mmCIF file of C-alpha atoms and ligand atoms in Angstrom:
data_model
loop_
_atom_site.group_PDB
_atom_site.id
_atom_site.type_symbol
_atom_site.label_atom_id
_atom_site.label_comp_id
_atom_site.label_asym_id
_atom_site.label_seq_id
_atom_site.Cartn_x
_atom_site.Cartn_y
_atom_site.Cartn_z
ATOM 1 C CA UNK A 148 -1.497 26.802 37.931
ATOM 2 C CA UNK A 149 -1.212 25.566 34.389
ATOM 3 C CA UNK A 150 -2.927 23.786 31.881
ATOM 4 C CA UNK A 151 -1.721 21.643 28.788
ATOM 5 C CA UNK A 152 -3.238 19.113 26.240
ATOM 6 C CA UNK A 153 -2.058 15.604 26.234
ATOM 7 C CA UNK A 154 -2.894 13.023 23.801
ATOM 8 C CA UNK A 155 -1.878 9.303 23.727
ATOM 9 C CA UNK A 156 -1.145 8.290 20.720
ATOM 10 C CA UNK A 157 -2.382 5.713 18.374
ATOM 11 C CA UNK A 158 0.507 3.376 18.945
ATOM 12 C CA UNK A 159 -0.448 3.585 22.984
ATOM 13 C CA UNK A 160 -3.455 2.887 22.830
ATOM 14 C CA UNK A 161 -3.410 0.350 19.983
ATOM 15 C CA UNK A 162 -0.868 -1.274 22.429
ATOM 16 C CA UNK A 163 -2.633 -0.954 25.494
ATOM 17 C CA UNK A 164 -0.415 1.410 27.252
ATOM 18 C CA UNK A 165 -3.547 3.688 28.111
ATOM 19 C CA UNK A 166 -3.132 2.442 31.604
ATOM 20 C CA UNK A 167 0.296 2.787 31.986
ATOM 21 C CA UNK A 168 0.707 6.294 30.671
ATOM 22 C CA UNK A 169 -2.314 7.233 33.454
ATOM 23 C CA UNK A 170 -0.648 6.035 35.709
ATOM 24 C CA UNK A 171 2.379 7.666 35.188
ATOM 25 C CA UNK A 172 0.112 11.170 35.623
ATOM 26 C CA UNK A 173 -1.335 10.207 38.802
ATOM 27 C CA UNK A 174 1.848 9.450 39.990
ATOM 28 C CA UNK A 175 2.847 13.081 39.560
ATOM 29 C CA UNK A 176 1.540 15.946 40.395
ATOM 30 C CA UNK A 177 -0.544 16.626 36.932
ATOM 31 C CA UNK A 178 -4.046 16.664 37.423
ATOM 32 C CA UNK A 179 -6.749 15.385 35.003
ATOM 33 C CA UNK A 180 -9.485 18.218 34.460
ATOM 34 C CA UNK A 181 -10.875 16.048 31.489
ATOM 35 C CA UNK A 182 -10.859 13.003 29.042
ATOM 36 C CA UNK A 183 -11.950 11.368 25.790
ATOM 37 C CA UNK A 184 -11.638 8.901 23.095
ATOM 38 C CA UNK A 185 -11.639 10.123 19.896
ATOM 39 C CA UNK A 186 -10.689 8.809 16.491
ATOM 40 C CA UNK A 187 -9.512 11.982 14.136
ATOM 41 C CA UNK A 188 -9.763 12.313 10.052
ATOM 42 C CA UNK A 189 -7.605 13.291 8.032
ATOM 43 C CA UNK A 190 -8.419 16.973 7.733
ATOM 44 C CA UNK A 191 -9.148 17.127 12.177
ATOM 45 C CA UNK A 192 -5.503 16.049 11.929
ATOM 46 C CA UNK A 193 -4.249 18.584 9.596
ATOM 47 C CA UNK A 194 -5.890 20.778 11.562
ATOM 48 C CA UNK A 195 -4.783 19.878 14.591
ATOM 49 C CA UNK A 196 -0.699 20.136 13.132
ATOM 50 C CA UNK A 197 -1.003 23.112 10.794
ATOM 51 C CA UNK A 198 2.572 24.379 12.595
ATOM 52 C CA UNK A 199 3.913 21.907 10.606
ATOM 53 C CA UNK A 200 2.513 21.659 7.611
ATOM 54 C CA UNK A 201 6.004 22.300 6.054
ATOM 55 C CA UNK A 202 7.742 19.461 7.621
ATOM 56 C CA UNK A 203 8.948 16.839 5.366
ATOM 57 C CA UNK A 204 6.919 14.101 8.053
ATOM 58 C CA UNK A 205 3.508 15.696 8.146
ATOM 59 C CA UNK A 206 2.040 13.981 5.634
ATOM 60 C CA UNK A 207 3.302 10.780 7.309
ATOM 61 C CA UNK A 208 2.289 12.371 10.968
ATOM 62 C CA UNK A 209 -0.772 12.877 9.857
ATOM 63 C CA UNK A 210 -1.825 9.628 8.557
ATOM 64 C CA UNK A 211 -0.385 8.020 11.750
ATOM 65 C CA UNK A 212 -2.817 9.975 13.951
ATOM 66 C CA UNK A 213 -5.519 9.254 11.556
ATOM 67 C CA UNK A 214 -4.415 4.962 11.813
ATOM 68 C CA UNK A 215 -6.800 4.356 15.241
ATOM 69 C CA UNK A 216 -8.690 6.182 18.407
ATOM 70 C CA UNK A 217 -6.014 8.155 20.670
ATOM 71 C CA UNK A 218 -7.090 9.575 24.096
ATOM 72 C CA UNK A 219 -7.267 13.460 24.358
ATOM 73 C CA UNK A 220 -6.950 14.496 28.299
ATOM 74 C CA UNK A 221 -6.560 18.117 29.509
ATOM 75 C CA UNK A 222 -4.227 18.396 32.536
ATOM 76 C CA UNK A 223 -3.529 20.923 35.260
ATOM 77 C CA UNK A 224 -0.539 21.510 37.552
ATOM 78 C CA UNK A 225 2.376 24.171 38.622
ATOM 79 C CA UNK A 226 4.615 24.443 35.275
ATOM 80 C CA UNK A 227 1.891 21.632 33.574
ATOM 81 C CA UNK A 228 3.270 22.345 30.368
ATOM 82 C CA UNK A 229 7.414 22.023 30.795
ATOM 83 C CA UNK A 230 6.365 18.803 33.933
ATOM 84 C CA UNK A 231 4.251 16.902 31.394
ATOM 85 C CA UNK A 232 7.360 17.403 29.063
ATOM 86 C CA UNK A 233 9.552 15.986 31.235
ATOM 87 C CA UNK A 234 7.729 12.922 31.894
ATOM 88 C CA UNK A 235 6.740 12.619 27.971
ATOM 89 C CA UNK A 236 10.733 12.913 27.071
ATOM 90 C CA UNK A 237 12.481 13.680 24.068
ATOM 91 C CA UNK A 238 10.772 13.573 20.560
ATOM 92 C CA UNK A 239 13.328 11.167 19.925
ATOM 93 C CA UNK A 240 12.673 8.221 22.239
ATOM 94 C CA UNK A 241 16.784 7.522 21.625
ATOM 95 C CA UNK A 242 17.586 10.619 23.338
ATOM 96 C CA UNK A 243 14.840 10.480 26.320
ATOM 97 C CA UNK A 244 16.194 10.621 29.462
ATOM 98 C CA UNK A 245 15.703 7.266 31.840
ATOM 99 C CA UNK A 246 12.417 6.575 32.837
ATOM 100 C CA UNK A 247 10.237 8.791 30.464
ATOM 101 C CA UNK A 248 7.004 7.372 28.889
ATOM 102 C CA UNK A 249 8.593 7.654 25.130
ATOM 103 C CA UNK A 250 11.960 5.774 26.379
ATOM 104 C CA UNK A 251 10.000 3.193 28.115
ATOM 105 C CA UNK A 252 7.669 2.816 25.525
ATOM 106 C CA UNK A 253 8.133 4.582 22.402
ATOM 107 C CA UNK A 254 9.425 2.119 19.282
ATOM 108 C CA UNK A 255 10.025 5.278 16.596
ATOM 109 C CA UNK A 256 10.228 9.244 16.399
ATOM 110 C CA UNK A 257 7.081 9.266 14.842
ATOM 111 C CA UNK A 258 4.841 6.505 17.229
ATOM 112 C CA UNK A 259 6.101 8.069 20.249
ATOM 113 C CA UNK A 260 3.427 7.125 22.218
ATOM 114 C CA UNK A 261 1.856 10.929 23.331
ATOM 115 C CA UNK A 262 2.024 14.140 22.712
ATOM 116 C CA UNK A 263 2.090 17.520 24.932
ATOM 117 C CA UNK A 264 1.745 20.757 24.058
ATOM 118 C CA UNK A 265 4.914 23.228 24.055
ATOM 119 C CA UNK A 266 3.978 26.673 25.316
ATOM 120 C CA UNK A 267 0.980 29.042 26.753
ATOM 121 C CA UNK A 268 -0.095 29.528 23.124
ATOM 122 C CA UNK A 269 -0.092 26.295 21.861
ATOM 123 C CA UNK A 270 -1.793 24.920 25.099
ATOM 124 C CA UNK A 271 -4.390 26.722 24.363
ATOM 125 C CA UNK A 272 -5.024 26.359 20.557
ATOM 126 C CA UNK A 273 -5.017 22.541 21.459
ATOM 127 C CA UNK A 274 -7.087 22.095 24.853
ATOM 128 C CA UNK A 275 -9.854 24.434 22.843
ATOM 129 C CA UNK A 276 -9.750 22.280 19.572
ATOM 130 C CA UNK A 277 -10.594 19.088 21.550
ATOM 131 C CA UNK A 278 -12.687 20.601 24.111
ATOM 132 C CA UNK A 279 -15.189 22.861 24.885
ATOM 133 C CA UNK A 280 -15.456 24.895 28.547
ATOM 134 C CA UNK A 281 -17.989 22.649 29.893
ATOM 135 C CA UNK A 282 -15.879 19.226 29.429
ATOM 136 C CA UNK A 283 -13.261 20.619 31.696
ATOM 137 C CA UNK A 284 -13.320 19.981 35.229
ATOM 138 C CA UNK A 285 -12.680 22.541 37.564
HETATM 139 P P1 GDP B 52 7.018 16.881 20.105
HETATM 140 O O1 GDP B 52 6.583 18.271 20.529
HETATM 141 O O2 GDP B 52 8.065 16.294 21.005
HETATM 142 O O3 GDP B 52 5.843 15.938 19.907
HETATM 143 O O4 GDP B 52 7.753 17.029 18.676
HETATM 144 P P2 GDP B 52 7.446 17.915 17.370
HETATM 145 O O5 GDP B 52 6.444 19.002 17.678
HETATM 146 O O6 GDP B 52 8.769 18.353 16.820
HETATM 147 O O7 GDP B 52 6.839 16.894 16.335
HETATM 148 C C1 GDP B 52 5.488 16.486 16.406
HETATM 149 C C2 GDP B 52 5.419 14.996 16.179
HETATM 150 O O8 GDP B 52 5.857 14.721 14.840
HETATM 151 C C3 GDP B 52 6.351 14.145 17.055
HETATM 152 O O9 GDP B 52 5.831 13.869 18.338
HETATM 153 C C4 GDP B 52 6.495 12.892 16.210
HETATM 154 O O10 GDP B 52 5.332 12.051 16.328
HETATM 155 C C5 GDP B 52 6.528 13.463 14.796
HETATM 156 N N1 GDP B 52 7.908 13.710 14.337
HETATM 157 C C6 GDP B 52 8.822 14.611 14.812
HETATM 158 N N2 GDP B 52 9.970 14.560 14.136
HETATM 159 C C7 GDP B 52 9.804 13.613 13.185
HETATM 160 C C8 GDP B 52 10.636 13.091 12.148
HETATM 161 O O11 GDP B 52 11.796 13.502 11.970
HETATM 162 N N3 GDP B 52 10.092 12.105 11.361
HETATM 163 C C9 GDP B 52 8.814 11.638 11.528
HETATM 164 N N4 GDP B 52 8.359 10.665 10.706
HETATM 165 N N5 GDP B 52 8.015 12.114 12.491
HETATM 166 C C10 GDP B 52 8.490 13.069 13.312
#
């Protein structure tokens, strides 16, 4: 068993695709262990993407993130991180496969609807910067 950090996006939610995006997980096999609305600042944000604080977008990321609530969810499953992935799609909504949340509803590389977290390491940098042991189900 496996645990990652998802986060829907500004964009979703501002759109109301809160509900759809759920959906999506309980129609797999991902589990939700826990859940909140948050809205970040500036510096939670920075915080949150210090890997890439070099990037040429961050600055741009991280006012994007900062634009409106997102929903911060912790979920559990075989291979969490890499399934989540799959059903998120590529970065680029262009080059998701069929039937991912960002090529169903992402309209940009940057408001691409959610994020997931990419390994072990970063899994758990992310699930403990949102939450603490006693939000988390199970
Ligand atoms: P992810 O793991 O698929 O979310 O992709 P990355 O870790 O590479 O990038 C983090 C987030 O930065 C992405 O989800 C996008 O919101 C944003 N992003 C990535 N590449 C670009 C880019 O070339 N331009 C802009 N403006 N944003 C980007």
């Amino acid at each position: 068993m496996e645990r990652t950090l998802s986060i829907i996006k500004p964009d979703g939610v501002n759109r109301g695709l809160i509900g759809g995006v759920i959906k999506r997980l309980e129609s797999s096999s991902l589990k939700i262990l826990a859940m909140k609305m948050i809205w970040m600042t500036k510096p939670q944000a920075e915080g949150f993407y210090a890997v890439h604080k070099e990037r040429p977008f961050f600055d741009s990321l991280t006012d994007f993130m900062t634009s409106g609530p997102v929903v911060v969810m912790v979920l559990e499953g075989e291979n969490a991180i890499e399934k989540y992935r799959k059903l998120m799609g590529a970065t680029d909504y262009k080059e998701a496969e069929e039937g991912t949340i960002r090529r169903d509803f992402a309209t940009d590389i940057e408001k691409n609807v959610v994020h997931g977290s990419d390994s072990p390491e970063s899994a758990a940098f992310e699930m403990g910067y949102f939450f603490n042991s006693f939000e988390i189900v199970g």
